[in-house]
Amino acid sequence: MQRYSILHRTYYNYPDAVTLGPHRLRLRPREDHELRIESSFLDITPEAELHWQRDAEDNSVAIATFAQPTNQLVIESKVIIQQYNEAPLDFLVADYAVNFPFDYSPADLAVLTPYLLSPAQVPDTALKAWVDSLWQPPESLQSYELLLRLTNHINRTLGYQAREEPGVQTSSQTLALGTGSCRDFACLLMDAARYLGFAARFVSGYLSTPPSPNNYGATHAWTEIYLPGPGWKGFDPTTGEVVGGDHISVAVSRVPDAVPPVEGTYLGSAGSRLEVGVWVTLL
């Protein structure tokens, strides 16, 4: 078991006093048999009233409402977790899904359909060509090996570039540019997996990385793909690895731009400035 301290600070500075609308905060890690929250503290200035909810994806969401105007919004989340995912490769895929291609069972399909490519969706031409260059029938390959091949190929052939602007590049944009952020790479892997027939979803969270004087940290993103047996299995195309103990999941979604850590509205002059700092420390 490993213990991590997560400090996530968010500052919004406004040109003058504004009225804040409700804000949705996705800052609390997802608890399961591999991750437990030891302590959690949320400090918000100006004072806010909090209501905790679970969304349709079972993400923990805090709704913050404000009663007074302000020219600065400060949100500070402090969490200590216990991480038990120390052997991410210790899993068994169900016999019928070991080799690719395979079909999900009817019971699983009823739940997984929103995470699959629907019949109405037309695969992007650039994405289709990219995936076809990495696997085509009748090549025999294990399902896990194919997913790891896609993950490694993104890591080896595309250049990582941090992007502060909101939004996610389309897969065709990422392939054309040859660069992207972690969320762009996660979206590319998700689209590629769905094109092949896997159920896939987008994950927002944290990654423990070695500290440096200039490392103010950031949130991280990767992809989870459903494999019968182990269930939702994380693959990180930014690092080229299977998700393990250094990854801390906060929110999942079938749509990449649906789970920002903080989202909300305000009434006042345009021109807010955002500053974010994230520190993940192994205790």
Short mmCIF file of C-alpha atoms in Angstrom, two decimals:
data_model
loop_
_atom_site.label_atom_id
_atom_site.label_comp_id
_atom_site.label_asym_id
_atom_site.label_seq_id
_atom_site.Cartn_x
_atom_site.Cartn_y
_atom_site.Cartn_z
CA MET A 1 0.00 0.00 0.00
CA GLN A 2 1.19 3.52 -0.83
CA ARG A 3 -0.05 6.78 0.70
CA TYR A 4 -0.27 9.97 -1.33
CA SER A 5 -0.98 13.55 -0.40
CA ILE A 6 -2.78 15.56 -3.11
CA LEU A 7 -2.90 19.35 -2.95
CA HIS A 8 -4.92 21.02 -5.73
CA ARG A 9 -5.17 24.82 -5.71
CA THR A 10 -7.32 26.80 -8.14
CA TYR A 11 -7.37 30.60 -8.36
CA TYR A 12 -9.78 32.68 -10.45
CA ASN A 13 -8.95 36.40 -10.47
CA TYR A 14 -11.51 38.86 -11.86
CA PRO A 15 -10.98 42.49 -13.02
CA ASP A 16 -13.61 43.69 -10.53
CA ALA A 17 -16.22 42.30 -8.15
CA VAL A 18 -18.39 39.59 -9.72
CA THR A 19 -21.38 37.50 -8.66
CA LEU A 20 -20.57 33.80 -8.69
CA GLY A 21 -23.07 31.26 -9.96
CA PRO A 22 -23.07 27.63 -8.76
CA HIS A 23 -19.78 25.79 -9.34
CA ARG A 24 -19.38 22.02 -9.80
CA LEU A 25 -16.19 20.64 -8.24
CA ARG A 26 -14.76 17.26 -9.24
CA LEU A 27 -11.81 17.01 -6.89
CA ARG A 28 -12.53 13.95 -4.73
CA PRO A 29 -10.84 10.73 -5.98
CA ARG A 30 -13.00 7.73 -6.87
CA GLU A 31 -12.94 5.18 -4.07
CA ASP A 32 -12.95 1.43 -4.76
CA HIS A 33 -11.13 -1.71 -3.59
CA GLU A 34 -7.85 -0.27 -4.94
CA LEU A 35 -8.12 3.26 -3.51
CA ARG A 36 -9.32 4.56 -0.16
CA ILE A 37 -9.57 8.15 1.06
CA GLU A 38 -7.91 8.64 4.43
CA SER A 39 -8.81 12.32 4.79
CA SER A 40 -10.31 15.05 2.63
CA PHE A 41 -10.52 18.81 3.15
CA LEU A 42 -11.99 21.46 0.86
CA ASP A 43 -11.38 25.16 1.58
CA ILE A 44 -13.16 27.80 -0.55
CA THR A 45 -12.91 31.60 -0.50
CA PRO A 46 -15.33 33.39 -0.50
CA GLU A 47 -17.36 31.19 1.82
CA ALA A 48 -19.52 28.70 -0.05
CA GLU A 49 -22.31 26.33 0.82
CA LEU A 50 -21.53 22.78 -0.35
CA HIS A 51 -23.89 20.03 -1.43
CA TRP A 52 -22.36 16.68 -2.41
CA GLN A 53 -23.87 14.62 -5.23
CA ARG A 54 -23.16 11.54 -7.36
CA ASP A 55 -23.58 11.98 -11.10
CA ALA A 56 -24.71 9.31 -13.56
CA GLU A 57 -21.11 8.02 -13.87
CA ASP A 58 -20.90 7.71 -10.05
CA ASN A 59 -18.40 10.57 -9.84
CA SER A 60 -18.38 12.54 -6.59
CA VAL A 61 -19.40 16.16 -7.32
CA ALA A 62 -19.54 19.06 -4.86
CA ILE A 63 -21.95 21.86 -5.79
CA ALA A 64 -20.71 25.18 -4.35
CA THR A 65 -23.08 28.15 -4.08
CA PHE A 66 -22.03 31.65 -3.05
CA ALA A 67 -23.82 34.49 -1.26
CA GLN A 68 -21.40 37.41 -1.63
CA PRO A 69 -19.61 39.15 -4.53
CA THR A 70 -15.85 38.76 -4.87
CA ASN A 71 -12.94 39.64 -7.13
CA GLN A 72 -11.16 36.33 -6.45
CA LEU A 73 -12.26 32.71 -6.11
CA VAL A 74 -9.86 30.33 -4.34
CA ILE A 75 -10.52 26.58 -4.17
CA GLU A 76 -8.04 24.42 -2.26
CA SER A 77 -8.48 20.65 -2.05
CA LYS A 78 -6.31 18.57 0.28
CA VAL A 79 -6.69 14.79 0.15
CA ILE A 80 -4.68 11.89 1.54
CA ILE A 81 -5.32 8.54 -0.10
CA GLN A 82 -4.26 4.94 0.33
CA GLN A 83 -3.41 3.34 -3.01
CA TYR A 84 -3.50 -0.47 -3.27
CA ASN A 85 -3.06 -0.82 -7.05
CA GLU A 86 0.55 -2.02 -6.79
CA ALA A 87 0.29 -4.91 -9.29
CA PRO A 88 -1.61 -3.50 -12.31
CA LEU A 89 -0.59 -6.43 -14.53
CA ASP A 90 -1.98 -9.03 -12.14
CA PHE A 91 -5.31 -9.72 -13.86
CA LEU A 92 -7.02 -12.38 -15.96
CA VAL A 93 -9.15 -11.66 -19.02
CA ALA A 94 -12.22 -13.87 -19.47
CA ASP A 95 -11.48 -16.80 -21.79
CA TYR A 96 -13.78 -15.63 -24.58
CA ALA A 97 -12.15 -12.16 -24.65
CA VAL A 98 -8.47 -13.14 -24.43
CA ASN A 99 -7.98 -12.97 -28.20
CA PHE A 100 -9.16 -10.16 -30.44
CA PRO A 101 -11.73 -9.75 -31.90
CA PHE A 102 -14.41 -10.85 -29.46
CA ASP A 103 -18.03 -9.93 -28.69
CA TYR A 104 -19.24 -8.59 -25.36
CA SER A 105 -21.90 -10.70 -23.66
CA PRO A 106 -25.51 -9.45 -24.03
CA ALA A 107 -25.61 -8.56 -20.32
CA ASP A 108 -22.42 -6.46 -20.58
CA LEU A 109 -23.49 -4.92 -23.87
CA ALA A 110 -26.65 -3.50 -22.30
CA VAL A 111 -24.48 -1.46 -19.92
CA LEU A 112 -21.53 -0.72 -22.23
CA THR A 113 -23.42 0.57 -25.30
CA PRO A 114 -22.91 4.29 -24.46
CA TYR A 115 -19.15 3.69 -24.43
CA LEU A 116 -19.07 2.01 -27.85
CA LEU A 117 -19.05 3.47 -31.35
CA SER A 118 -22.71 3.69 -32.31
CA PRO A 119 -23.90 2.49 -35.75
CA ALA A 120 -24.78 6.10 -36.62
CA GLN A 121 -21.21 7.30 -36.04
CA VAL A 122 -18.85 7.33 -39.02
CA PRO A 123 -15.20 6.71 -38.05
CA ASP A 124 -12.88 9.55 -38.96
CA THR A 125 -10.88 8.74 -42.10
CA ALA A 126 -7.54 9.70 -40.53
CA LEU A 127 -8.30 7.69 -37.40
CA LYS A 128 -9.37 4.66 -39.41
CA ALA A 129 -6.16 4.74 -41.48
CA TRP A 130 -4.06 5.14 -38.33
CA VAL A 131 -5.66 2.17 -36.56
CA ASP A 132 -5.59 0.03 -39.72
CA SER A 133 -1.84 0.62 -39.95
CA LEU A 134 -1.41 -0.96 -36.52
CA TRP A 135 -3.74 -3.95 -36.81
CA GLN A 136 -5.68 -5.67 -39.56
CA PRO A 137 -7.24 -9.11 -39.73
CA PRO A 138 -6.29 -11.91 -39.90
CA GLU A 139 -3.44 -11.03 -37.52
CA SER A 140 -3.90 -13.01 -34.29
CA LEU A 141 -3.34 -10.90 -31.22
CA GLN A 142 -4.42 -10.90 -27.60
CA SER A 143 -6.88 -8.12 -26.72
CA TYR A 144 -4.57 -6.74 -24.04
CA GLU A 145 -1.59 -6.77 -26.41
CA LEU A 146 -3.51 -4.83 -29.04
CA LEU A 147 -4.54 -2.15 -26.56
CA LEU A 148 -0.98 -1.88 -25.27
CA ARG A 149 0.26 -1.59 -28.87
CA LEU A 150 -2.03 1.42 -29.45
CA THR A 151 -0.99 2.96 -26.13
CA ASN A 152 2.73 2.56 -26.82
CA HIS A 153 2.45 3.82 -30.39
CA ILE A 154 0.86 7.10 -29.28
CA ASN A 155 3.61 7.55 -26.70
CA ARG A 156 6.42 6.80 -29.16
CA THR A 157 5.25 8.63 -32.27
CA LEU A 158 3.42 11.74 -31.02
CA GLY A 159 4.92 14.66 -29.12
CA TYR A 160 3.53 15.74 -25.77
CA GLN A 161 2.62 19.42 -25.50
CA ALA A 162 0.99 20.98 -22.44
CA ARG A 163 -2.02 23.10 -23.40
CA GLU A 164 -3.63 25.61 -21.04
CA GLU A 165 -6.61 26.41 -23.28
CA PRO A 166 -9.81 24.47 -22.60
CA GLY A 167 -11.20 21.79 -24.87
CA VAL A 168 -9.94 18.60 -26.45
CA GLN A 169 -8.48 18.17 -29.93
CA THR A 170 -10.23 15.76 -32.24
CA SER A 171 -8.32 12.61 -33.05
CA SER A 172 -7.74 13.80 -36.62
CA GLN A 173 -6.30 17.09 -35.31
CA THR A 174 -3.92 15.28 -32.97
CA LEU A 175 -2.76 12.96 -35.76
CA ALA A 176 -2.31 15.86 -38.20
CA LEU A 177 -0.40 18.01 -35.69
CA GLY A 178 1.65 15.14 -34.32
CA THR A 179 1.34 16.69 -30.86
CA GLY A 180 -1.17 16.89 -28.06
CA SER A 181 -1.76 17.11 -24.35
CA CYS A 182 -2.60 14.18 -22.10
CA ARG A 183 -6.33 14.75 -22.66
CA ASP A 184 -5.81 14.80 -26.45
CA PHE A 185 -3.90 11.51 -26.30
CA ALA A 186 -6.57 9.99 -24.05
CA CYS A 187 -9.26 11.02 -26.55
CA LEU A 188 -7.27 9.51 -29.43
CA LEU A 189 -6.87 6.18 -27.63
CA MET A 190 -10.54 6.18 -26.64
CA ASP A 191 -11.65 6.78 -30.24
CA ALA A 192 -9.25 4.15 -31.58
CA ALA A 193 -10.46 1.54 -29.07
CA ARG A 194 -14.09 2.27 -29.91
CA TYR A 195 -13.37 1.96 -33.62
CA LEU A 196 -12.04 -1.54 -32.93
CA GLY A 197 -15.17 -2.44 -30.94
CA PHE A 198 -13.95 -1.93 -27.36
CA ALA A 199 -15.95 0.00 -24.78
CA ALA A 200 -13.84 2.98 -23.70
CA ARG A 201 -14.18 6.05 -21.50
CA PHE A 202 -12.22 9.19 -20.60
CA VAL A 203 -10.60 9.55 -17.17
CA SER A 204 -9.54 12.74 -15.38
CA GLY A 205 -7.31 12.52 -12.33
CA TYR A 206 -3.78 12.92 -11.03
CA LEU A 207 -0.39 11.36 -11.76
CA SER A 208 2.45 11.21 -9.26
CA THR A 209 5.61 12.46 -10.99
CA PRO A 210 9.11 13.22 -9.67
CA PRO A 211 9.26 16.74 -8.16
CA SER A 212 11.26 19.52 -9.77
CA PRO A 213 11.78 23.25 -9.01
CA ASN A 214 9.60 24.21 -11.98
CA ASN A 215 6.95 21.51 -11.59
CA TYR A 216 3.77 23.16 -10.33
CA GLY A 217 1.81 20.09 -11.35
CA ALA A 218 -1.38 19.62 -13.28
CA THR A 219 -4.28 17.27 -13.56
CA HIS A 220 -3.81 14.25 -15.81
CA ALA A 221 -5.99 12.29 -18.22
CA TRP A 222 -5.96 8.74 -19.58
CA THR A 223 -8.32 6.10 -20.98
CA GLU A 224 -10.15 3.18 -19.42
CA ILE A 225 -11.16 0.25 -21.63
CA TYR A 226 -13.52 -2.52 -20.57
CA LEU A 227 -12.03 -6.02 -20.67
CA PRO A 228 -14.27 -8.86 -19.47
CA GLY A 229 -12.67 -10.20 -16.33
CA PRO A 230 -10.67 -7.28 -14.92
CA GLY A 231 -13.36 -4.76 -15.93
CA TRP A 232 -12.42 -1.15 -16.65
CA LYS A 233 -8.65 -1.21 -17.20
CA GLY A 234 -6.63 2.00 -17.45
CA PHE A 235 -4.19 2.71 -20.30
CA ASP A 236 -2.12 5.91 -20.32
CA PRO A 237 -0.95 6.90 -23.82
CA THR A 238 1.01 9.86 -22.44
CA THR A 239 3.35 7.55 -20.52
CA GLY A 240 2.82 4.51 -22.76
CA GLU A 241 1.96 2.32 -19.80
CA VAL A 242 -0.86 0.47 -18.12
CA VAL A 243 -2.33 2.58 -15.32
CA GLY A 244 -0.89 1.66 -11.93
CA GLY A 245 -0.32 2.95 -8.43
CA ASP A 246 0.91 6.37 -9.58
CA HIS A 247 -2.45 7.17 -11.20
CA ILE A 248 -5.33 8.52 -9.11
CA SER A 249 -8.73 8.61 -10.82
CA VAL A 250 -11.13 11.45 -9.96
CA ALA A 251 -13.84 11.39 -12.64
CA VAL A 252 -14.82 9.29 -15.67
CA SER A 253 -17.03 10.09 -18.63
CA ARG A 254 -17.95 8.82 -22.08
CA VAL A 255 -17.43 12.43 -23.31
CA PRO A 256 -13.93 13.92 -22.86
CA ASP A 257 -14.96 17.49 -22.05
CA ALA A 258 -17.65 16.58 -19.50
CA VAL A 259 -15.46 16.25 -16.39
CA PRO A 260 -13.39 19.41 -15.79
CA PRO A 261 -12.15 19.67 -12.17
CA VAL A 262 -13.95 23.00 -11.72
CA GLU A 263 -16.77 24.47 -13.77
CA GLY A 264 -19.16 27.33 -13.09
CA THR A 265 -20.43 30.73 -14.11
CA TYR A 266 -20.12 34.31 -12.93
CA LEU A 267 -21.86 37.61 -13.67
CA GLY A 268 -19.54 40.56 -14.20
CA SER A 269 -16.78 41.93 -16.41
CA ALA A 270 -15.11 39.51 -18.80
CA GLY A 271 -11.42 38.72 -18.49
CA SER A 272 -10.98 36.31 -15.59
CA ARG A 273 -7.50 34.83 -15.08
CA LEU A 274 -7.00 31.21 -14.00
CA GLU A 275 -4.04 29.81 -12.07
CA VAL A 276 -3.77 26.16 -11.05
CA GLY A 277 -1.24 24.25 -8.99
CA VAL A 278 -1.25 20.52 -8.28
CA TRP A 279 1.15 18.66 -6.01
CA VAL A 280 1.00 14.86 -5.62
CA THR A 281 3.41 13.64 -2.95
CA LEU A 282 4.28 10.08 -1.96
CA LEU A 283 4.15 9.90 1.84
#
